[in-house]
Coordinates of C-alpha atoms and ligand atoms in Angstrom, one line a residue:
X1 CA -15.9 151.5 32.5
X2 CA -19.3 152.3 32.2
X3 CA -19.6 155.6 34.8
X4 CA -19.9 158.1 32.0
X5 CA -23.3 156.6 30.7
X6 CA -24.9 158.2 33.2
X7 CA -23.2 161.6 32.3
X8 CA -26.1 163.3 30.5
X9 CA -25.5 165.0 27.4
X10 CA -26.0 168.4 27.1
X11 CA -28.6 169.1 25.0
X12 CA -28.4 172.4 25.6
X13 CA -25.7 173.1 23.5
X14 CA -26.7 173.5 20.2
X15 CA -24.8 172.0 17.3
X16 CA -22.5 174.0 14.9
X17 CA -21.9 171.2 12.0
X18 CA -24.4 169.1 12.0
X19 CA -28.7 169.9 12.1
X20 CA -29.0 168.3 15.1
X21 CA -26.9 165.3 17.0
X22 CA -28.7 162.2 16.2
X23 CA -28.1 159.4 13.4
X24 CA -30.7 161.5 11.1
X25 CA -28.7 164.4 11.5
X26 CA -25.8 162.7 11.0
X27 CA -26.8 160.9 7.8
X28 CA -27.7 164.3 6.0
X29 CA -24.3 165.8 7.0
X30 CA -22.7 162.2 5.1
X31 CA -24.8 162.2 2.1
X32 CA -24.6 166.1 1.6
X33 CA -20.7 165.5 0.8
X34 CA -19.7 167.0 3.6
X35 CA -18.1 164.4 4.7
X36 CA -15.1 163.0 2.5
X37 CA -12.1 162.7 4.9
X38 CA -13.5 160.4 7.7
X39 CA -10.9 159.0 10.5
X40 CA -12.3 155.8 12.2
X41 CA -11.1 154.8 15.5
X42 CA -11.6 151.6 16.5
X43 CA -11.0 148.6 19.4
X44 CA -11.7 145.4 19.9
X45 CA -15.6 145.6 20.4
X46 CA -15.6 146.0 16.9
X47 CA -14.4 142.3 16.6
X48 CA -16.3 140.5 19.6
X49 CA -18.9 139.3 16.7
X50 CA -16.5 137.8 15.2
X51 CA -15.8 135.7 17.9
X52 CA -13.0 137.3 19.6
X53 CA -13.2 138.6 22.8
X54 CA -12.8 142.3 23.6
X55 CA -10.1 143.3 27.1
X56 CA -11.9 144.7 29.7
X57 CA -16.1 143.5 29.4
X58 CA -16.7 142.0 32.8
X59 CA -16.8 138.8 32.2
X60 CA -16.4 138.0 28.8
X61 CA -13.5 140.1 28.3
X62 CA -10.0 138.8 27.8
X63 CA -8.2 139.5 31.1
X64 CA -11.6 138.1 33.2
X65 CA -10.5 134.8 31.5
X66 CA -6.6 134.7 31.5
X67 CA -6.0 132.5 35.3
X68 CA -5.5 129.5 33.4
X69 CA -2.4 131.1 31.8
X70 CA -1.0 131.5 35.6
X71 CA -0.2 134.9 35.2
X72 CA 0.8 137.4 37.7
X73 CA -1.4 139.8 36.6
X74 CA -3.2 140.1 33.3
X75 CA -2.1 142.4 31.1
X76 CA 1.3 140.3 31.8
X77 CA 0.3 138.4 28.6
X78 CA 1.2 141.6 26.3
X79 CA 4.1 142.7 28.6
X80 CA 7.7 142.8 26.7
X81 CA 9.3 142.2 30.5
X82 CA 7.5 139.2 31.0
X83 CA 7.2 137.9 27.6
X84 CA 11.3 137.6 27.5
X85 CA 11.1 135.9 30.6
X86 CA 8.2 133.5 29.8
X87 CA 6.7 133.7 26.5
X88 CA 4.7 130.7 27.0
X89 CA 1.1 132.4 27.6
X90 CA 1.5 134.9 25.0
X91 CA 1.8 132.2 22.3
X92 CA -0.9 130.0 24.0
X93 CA -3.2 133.2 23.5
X94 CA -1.6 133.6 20.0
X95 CA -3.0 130.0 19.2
X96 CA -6.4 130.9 19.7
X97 CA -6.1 134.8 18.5
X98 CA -4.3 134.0 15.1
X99 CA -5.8 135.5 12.3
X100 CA -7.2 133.2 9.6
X101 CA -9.9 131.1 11.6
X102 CA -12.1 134.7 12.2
X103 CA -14.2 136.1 9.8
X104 CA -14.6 140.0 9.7
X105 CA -17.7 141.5 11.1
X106 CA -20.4 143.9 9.1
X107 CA -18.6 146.9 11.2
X108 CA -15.4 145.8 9.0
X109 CA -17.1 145.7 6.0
X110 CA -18.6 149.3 6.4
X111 CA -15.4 150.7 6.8
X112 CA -14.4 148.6 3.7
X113 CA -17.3 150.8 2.5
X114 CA -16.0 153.9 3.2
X115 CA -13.2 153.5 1.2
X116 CA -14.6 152.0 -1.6
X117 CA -16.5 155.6 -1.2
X118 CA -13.3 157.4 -1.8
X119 CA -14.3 159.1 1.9
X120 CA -11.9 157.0 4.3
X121 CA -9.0 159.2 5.3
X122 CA -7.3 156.8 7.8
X123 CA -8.2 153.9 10.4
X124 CA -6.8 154.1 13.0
X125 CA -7.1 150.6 14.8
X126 CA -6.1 149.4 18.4
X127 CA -6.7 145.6 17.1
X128 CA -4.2 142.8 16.2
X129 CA -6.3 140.5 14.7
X130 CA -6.1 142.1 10.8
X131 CA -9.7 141.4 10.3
X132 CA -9.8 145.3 8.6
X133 CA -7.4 144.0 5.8
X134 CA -9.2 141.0 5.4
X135 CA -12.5 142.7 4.7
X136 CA -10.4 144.8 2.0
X137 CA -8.9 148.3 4.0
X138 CA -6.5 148.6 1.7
X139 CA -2.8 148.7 3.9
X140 CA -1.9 152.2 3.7
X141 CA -5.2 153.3 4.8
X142 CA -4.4 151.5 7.9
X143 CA -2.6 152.7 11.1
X144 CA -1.9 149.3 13.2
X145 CA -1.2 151.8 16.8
X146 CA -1.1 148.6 18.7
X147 CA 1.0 146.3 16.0
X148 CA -0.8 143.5 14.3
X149 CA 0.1 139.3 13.8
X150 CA 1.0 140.7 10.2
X151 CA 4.5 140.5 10.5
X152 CA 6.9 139.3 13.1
X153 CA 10.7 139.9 14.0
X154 CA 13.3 138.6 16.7
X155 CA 13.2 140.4 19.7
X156 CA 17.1 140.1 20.5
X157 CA 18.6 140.7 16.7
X158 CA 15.1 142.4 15.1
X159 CA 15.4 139.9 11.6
X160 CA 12.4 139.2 10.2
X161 CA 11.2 135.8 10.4
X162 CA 9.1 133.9 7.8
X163 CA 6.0 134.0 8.1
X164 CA 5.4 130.5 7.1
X165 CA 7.6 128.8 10.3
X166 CA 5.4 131.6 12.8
X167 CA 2.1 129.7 10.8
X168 CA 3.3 126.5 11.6
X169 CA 4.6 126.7 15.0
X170 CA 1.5 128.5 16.0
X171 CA -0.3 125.9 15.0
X172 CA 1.7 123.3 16.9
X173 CA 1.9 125.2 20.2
X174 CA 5.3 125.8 19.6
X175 CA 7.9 128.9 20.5
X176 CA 9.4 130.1 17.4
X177 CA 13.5 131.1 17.6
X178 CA 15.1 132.9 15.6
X179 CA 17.1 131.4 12.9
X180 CA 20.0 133.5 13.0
X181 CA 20.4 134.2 16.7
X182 CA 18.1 132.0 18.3
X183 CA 16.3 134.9 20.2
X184 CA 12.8 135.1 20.8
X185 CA 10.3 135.5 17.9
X186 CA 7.8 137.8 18.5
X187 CA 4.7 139.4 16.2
X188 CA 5.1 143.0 15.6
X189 CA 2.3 143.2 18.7
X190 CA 3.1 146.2 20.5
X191 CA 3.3 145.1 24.1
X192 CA 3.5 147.3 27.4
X193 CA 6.6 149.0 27.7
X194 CA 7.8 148.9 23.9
X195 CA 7.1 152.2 21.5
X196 CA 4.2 152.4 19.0
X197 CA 5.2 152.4 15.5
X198 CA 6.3 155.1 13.9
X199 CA 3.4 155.3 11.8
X200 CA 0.9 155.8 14.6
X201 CA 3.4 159.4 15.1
X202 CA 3.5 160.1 11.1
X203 CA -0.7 160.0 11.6
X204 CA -1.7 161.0 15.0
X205 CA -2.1 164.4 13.7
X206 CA -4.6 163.5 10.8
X207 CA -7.8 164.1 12.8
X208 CA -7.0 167.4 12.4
X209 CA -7.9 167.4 8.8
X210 CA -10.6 165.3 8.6
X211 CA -14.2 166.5 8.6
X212 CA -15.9 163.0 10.7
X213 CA -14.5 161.2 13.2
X214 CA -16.2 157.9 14.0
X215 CA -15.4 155.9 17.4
X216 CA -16.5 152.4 17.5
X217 CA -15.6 149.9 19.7
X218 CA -13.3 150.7 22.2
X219 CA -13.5 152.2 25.6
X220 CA -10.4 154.5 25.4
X221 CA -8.2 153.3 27.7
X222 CA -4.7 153.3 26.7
X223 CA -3.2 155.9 25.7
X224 CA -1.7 157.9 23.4
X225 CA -4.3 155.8 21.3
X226 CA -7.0 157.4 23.7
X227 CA -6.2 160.7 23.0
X228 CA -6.9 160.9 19.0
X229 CA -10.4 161.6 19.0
X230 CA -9.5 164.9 21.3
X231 CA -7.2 165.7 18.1
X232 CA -10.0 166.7 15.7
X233 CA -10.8 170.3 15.4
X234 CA -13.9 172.2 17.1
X235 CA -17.0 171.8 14.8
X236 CA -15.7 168.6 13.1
X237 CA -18.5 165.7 14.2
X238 CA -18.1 163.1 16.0
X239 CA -19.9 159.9 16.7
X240 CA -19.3 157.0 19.0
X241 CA -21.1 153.6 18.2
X242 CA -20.6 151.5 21.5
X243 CA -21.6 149.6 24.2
X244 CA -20.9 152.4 26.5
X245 CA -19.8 155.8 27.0
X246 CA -16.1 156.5 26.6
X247 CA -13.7 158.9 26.1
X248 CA -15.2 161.7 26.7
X249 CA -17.4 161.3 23.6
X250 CA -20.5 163.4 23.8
X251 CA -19.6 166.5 25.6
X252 CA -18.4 168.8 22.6
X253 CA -21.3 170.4 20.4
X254 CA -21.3 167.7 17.3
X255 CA -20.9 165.0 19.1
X256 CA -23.2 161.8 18.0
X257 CA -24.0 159.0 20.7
X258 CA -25.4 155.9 19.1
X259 CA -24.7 153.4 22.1
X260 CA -25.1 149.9 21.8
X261 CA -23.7 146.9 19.4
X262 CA -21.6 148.2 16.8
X263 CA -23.3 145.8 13.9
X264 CA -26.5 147.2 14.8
X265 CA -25.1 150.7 14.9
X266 CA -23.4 151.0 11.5
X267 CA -26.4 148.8 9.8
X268 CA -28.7 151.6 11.2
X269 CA -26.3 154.2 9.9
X270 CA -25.8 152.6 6.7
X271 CA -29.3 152.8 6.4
X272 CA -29.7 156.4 7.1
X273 CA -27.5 157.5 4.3
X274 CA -28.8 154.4 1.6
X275 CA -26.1 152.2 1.9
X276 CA -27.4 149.4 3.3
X277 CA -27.5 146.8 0.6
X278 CA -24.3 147.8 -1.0
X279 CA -23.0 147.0 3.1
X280 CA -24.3 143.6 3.3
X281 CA -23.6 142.6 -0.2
X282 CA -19.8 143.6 0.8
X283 CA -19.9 141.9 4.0
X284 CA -21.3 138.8 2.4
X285 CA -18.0 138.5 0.2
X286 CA -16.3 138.1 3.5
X287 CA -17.7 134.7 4.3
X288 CA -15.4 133.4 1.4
X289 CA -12.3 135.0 2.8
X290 CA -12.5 132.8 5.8
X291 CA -13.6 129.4 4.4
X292 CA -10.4 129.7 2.0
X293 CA -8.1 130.8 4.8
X294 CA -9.9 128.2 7.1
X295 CA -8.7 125.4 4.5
X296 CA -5.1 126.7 3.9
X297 CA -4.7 126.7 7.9
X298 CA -5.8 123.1 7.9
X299 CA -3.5 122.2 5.1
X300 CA -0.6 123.7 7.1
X301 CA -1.8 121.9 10.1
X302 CA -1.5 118.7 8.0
X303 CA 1.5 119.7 6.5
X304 CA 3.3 119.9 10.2
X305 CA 1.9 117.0 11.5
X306 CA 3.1 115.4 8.3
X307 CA 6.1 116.7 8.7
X308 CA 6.8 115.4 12.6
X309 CA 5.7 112.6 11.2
X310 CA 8.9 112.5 8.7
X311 CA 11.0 114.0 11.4
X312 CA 9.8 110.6 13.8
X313 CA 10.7 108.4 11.4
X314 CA 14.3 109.5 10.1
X315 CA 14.6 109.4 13.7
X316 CA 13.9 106.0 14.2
X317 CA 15.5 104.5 11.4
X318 CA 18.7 106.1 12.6
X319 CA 18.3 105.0 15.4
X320 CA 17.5 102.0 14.1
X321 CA 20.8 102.2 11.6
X322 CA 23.0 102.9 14.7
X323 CA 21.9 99.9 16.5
X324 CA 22.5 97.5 13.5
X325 CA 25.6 99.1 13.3
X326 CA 26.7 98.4 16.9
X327 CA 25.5 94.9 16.6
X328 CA 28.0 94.5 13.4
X329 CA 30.2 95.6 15.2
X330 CA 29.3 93.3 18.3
X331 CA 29.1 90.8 15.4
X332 CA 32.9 91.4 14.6
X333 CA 33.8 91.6 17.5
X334 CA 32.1 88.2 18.6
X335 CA 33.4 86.4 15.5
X336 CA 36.7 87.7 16.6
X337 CA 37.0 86.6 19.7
X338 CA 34.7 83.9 20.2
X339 CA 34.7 81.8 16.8
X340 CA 39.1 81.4 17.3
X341 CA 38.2 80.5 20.8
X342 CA 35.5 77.9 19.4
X343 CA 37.7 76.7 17.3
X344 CA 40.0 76.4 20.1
X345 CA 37.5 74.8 22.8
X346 CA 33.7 75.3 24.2
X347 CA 35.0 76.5 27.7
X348 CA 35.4 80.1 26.4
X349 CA 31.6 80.2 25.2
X350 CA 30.4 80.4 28.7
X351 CA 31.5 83.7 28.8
X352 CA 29.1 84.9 26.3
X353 CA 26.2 83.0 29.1
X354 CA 23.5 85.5 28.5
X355 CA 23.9 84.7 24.2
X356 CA 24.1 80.8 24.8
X357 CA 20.7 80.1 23.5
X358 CA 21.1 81.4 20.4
X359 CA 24.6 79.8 20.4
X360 CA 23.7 77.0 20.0
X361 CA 21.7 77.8 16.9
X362 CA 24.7 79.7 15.6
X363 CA 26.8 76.6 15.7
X364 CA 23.7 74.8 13.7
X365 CA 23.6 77.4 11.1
X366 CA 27.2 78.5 11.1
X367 CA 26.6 82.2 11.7
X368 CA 25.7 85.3 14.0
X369 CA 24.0 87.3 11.8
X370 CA 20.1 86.5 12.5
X371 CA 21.0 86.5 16.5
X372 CA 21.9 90.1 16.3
X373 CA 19.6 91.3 14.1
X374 CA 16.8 89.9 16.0
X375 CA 18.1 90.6 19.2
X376 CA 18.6 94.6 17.5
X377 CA 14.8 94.7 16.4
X378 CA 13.8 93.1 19.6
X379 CA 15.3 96.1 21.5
X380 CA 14.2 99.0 18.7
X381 CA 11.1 97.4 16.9
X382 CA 8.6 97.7 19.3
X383 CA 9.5 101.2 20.8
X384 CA 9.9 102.7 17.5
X385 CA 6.7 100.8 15.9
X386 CA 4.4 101.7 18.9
X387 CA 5.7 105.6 19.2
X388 CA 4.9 106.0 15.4
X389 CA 1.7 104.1 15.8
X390 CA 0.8 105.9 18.6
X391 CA 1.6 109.3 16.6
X392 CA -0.8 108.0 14.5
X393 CA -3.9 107.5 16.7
X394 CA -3.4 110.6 18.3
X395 CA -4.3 111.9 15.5
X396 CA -0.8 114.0 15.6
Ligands
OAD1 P1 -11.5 147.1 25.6 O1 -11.8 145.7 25.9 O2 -10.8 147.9 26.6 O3 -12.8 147.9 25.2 C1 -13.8 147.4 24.3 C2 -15.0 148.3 24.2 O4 -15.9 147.9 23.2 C3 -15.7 148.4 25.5 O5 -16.1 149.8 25.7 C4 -17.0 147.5 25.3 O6 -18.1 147.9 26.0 C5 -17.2 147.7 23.8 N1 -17.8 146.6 23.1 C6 -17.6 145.3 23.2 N2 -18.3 144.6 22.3 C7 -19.0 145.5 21.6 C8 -20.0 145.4 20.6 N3 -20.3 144.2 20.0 N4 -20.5 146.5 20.1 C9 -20.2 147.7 20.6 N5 -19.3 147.9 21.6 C10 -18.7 146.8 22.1 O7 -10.7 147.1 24.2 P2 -9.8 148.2 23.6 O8 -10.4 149.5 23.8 O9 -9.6 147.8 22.2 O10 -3.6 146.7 24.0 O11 -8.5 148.0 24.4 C11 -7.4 148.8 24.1 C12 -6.1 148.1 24.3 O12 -6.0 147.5 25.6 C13 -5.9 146.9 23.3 O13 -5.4 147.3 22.1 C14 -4.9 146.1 24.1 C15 -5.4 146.2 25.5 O14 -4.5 146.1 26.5 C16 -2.5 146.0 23.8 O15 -2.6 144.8 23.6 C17 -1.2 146.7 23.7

């Protein structure tokens, strides 16, 4: 990553669209009109603000920080032949990755803005997290190329699976199964080595029709999502707001560079074509969204917990209800045999040695029943009150 930045643009080439190849010349060529069927291409720089970390950055990238998932290698994590194999790292990532605890950044929000505009033709997005819907991209403006945690299947049978149980065994670092085959339940993530949706195929040709392509984000690495921006037509500008150079970006006549953060970049653009305080007036909605979807997480946390708490319980009192009903029945069986044999002389007690204590205190009160009921709380009470307990502290 990183080698094209020193690749020079050449300014010799003059532009045919736009008045000349910088953000000013950009912004005229948006507020003229000109532009009213935008494709945006984005990646996961567009969510590191947010709080989520981008793939391939050095070292705060994603795969720079997988070892303690043991993987072979990193991509591993997103890798249908391993996943089926061990699915355990994917849904430790899933944990921390599940939308609902991120909020959307202002780079969201301006393409929020874009179609609020009337002038957003299609996003096309290599990110799972959904934080585009959640700043209000409308769905079928949307092209999920890599899948998204917006809906999930079975791997084995392909049946849908609620998306309640995913929420809640997310959330208790569980592995979902499906509940008609028992196969593996995964998001509808696309992982390496399965086949992008089809709607990424129904779209890939849209560039060709739109009139700006903007590149944010990403550093254009996997393909066929790589390719897209090379799908507009000659003369249609372009602009890439990164970190770095990517893709190619830069070489063809209306080409824009504006390298660097991405916030900063569609903030500076936004400003350019007058936008700016209709931007951060949108973007400010956002911080709503994630407070509410912060509280329902927490609620559903609750409810789980509350819910192995249940689970725990009905445990233990059957368990609790089968010992009680193997001491009746040692009860019967003791009043059967021993009490004729009392009747009929001491001598046979001494078989029953280990019980002779409370014997003795049977023959005072004339019954078995408090020896085997204490005896059957002795043996469950304290296991089943201190693993409950326990529960408890932990907080679980
Ligand atoms: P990458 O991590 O490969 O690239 C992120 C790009 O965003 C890099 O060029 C960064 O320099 C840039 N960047 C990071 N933070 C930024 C910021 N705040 N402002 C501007 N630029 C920033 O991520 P993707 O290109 O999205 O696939 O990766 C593509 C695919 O590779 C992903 O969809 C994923 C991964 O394997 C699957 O999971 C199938």
């Amino acid at each position: 990553m990183g080698n094209e930045e020193s690749t020079p643009i050449d300014e010799s080439v003059p532009p045919q669209t736009l008045t000349s190849r910088t953000l000013e010349g950009l912004a005229e060529y948006i507020k003229s009109g000109k532009a009213s069927r935008i494709v945006v291409m984005t990646g996961a720089g567009i969510s590191t603000s947010a709080g989520i970390p981008d793939f391939r950055s050095p070292e705060t990238g994603l795969y720079a920080n997988l070892a303690r998932l043991n993987l072979p290698y990193a991509e591993a994590v997103f890798d249908i032949s391993f996943f089926k194999e061990n699915p355990e790292p994917f849904y430790t990532l899933a944990h921390e990755l599940y939308p609902g605890k991120y909020r959307p950044t202002i780079t969201h929000s301006f393409i929020r803005l874009l179609h609020d505009k009337g002038l957003l033709l299609k996003l096309f997005t290599q990110n799972i997290d959904c934080l585009e819907r959640e700043a209000g991209v409308p769905d079928d403006k949307i092209v999920e190329a890599h899948g998204s945690f917006a809906r999930q299947s079975c791997i084995e049978c392909k049946q849908p699976y609620p998306e309640d149980d995913i929420k809640r065994h997310i959330a208790a670092k569980e592995i979902p199964r499906c509940h008609h085959c028992k196969g593996l339940v995964k998001p509808e993530i696309v992982f390496f080595g399965e086949q992008l949706p089809q709607a990424f195929f129904e779209n890939r040709t849209l560039p060709m029709h739109s009139d700006l392509c903007i590149v944010m984000g990403t550093s254009l690495t996997v393909q066929p999502f790589a390719s897209l921006p090379g799908a507009t037509l000659e003369g249609t500008p372009r602009v890439l707001i990164n970190k770095e150079r990517v893709g190619g970006l830069g070489n063809s006549a209306d080409d824009v560079l504006l390298l660097g953060d991405c916030d900063d970049g569609v903030k500076r653009l936004a400003e350019a074509c007058g936008w700016l305080e209709e931007l951060e007036k949108l973007w400010a909605e956002t911080a709503r969204i994630v407070r509410d979807e912060v509280q329902l997480a927490r609620h559903e946390t609750a409810k789980s917990k509350d819910e192995a708490l249940e689970d725990e319980i009905d445990k233990l009192t059957k368990e609790v209800d089968e010992t009680l009903n193997l001491s009746k029945w040692h009860k019967e069986k003791v009043r059967s045999e021993i009490m004729p044999r009392s009747a009929n002389g001491a001598e046979d007690a001494a078989s029953y040695g280990l019980r002779s204590g409370s014997r003795s205190h049977e023959d005072e009160k004339g019954n078995l029943g408090h020896v085997f009921v204490s005896e059957a709380s002795k043996e469950t009470q304290p296991s089943s009150t201190k693993s409950v307990s326990d529960r408890k502290e932990d907080g679980e």
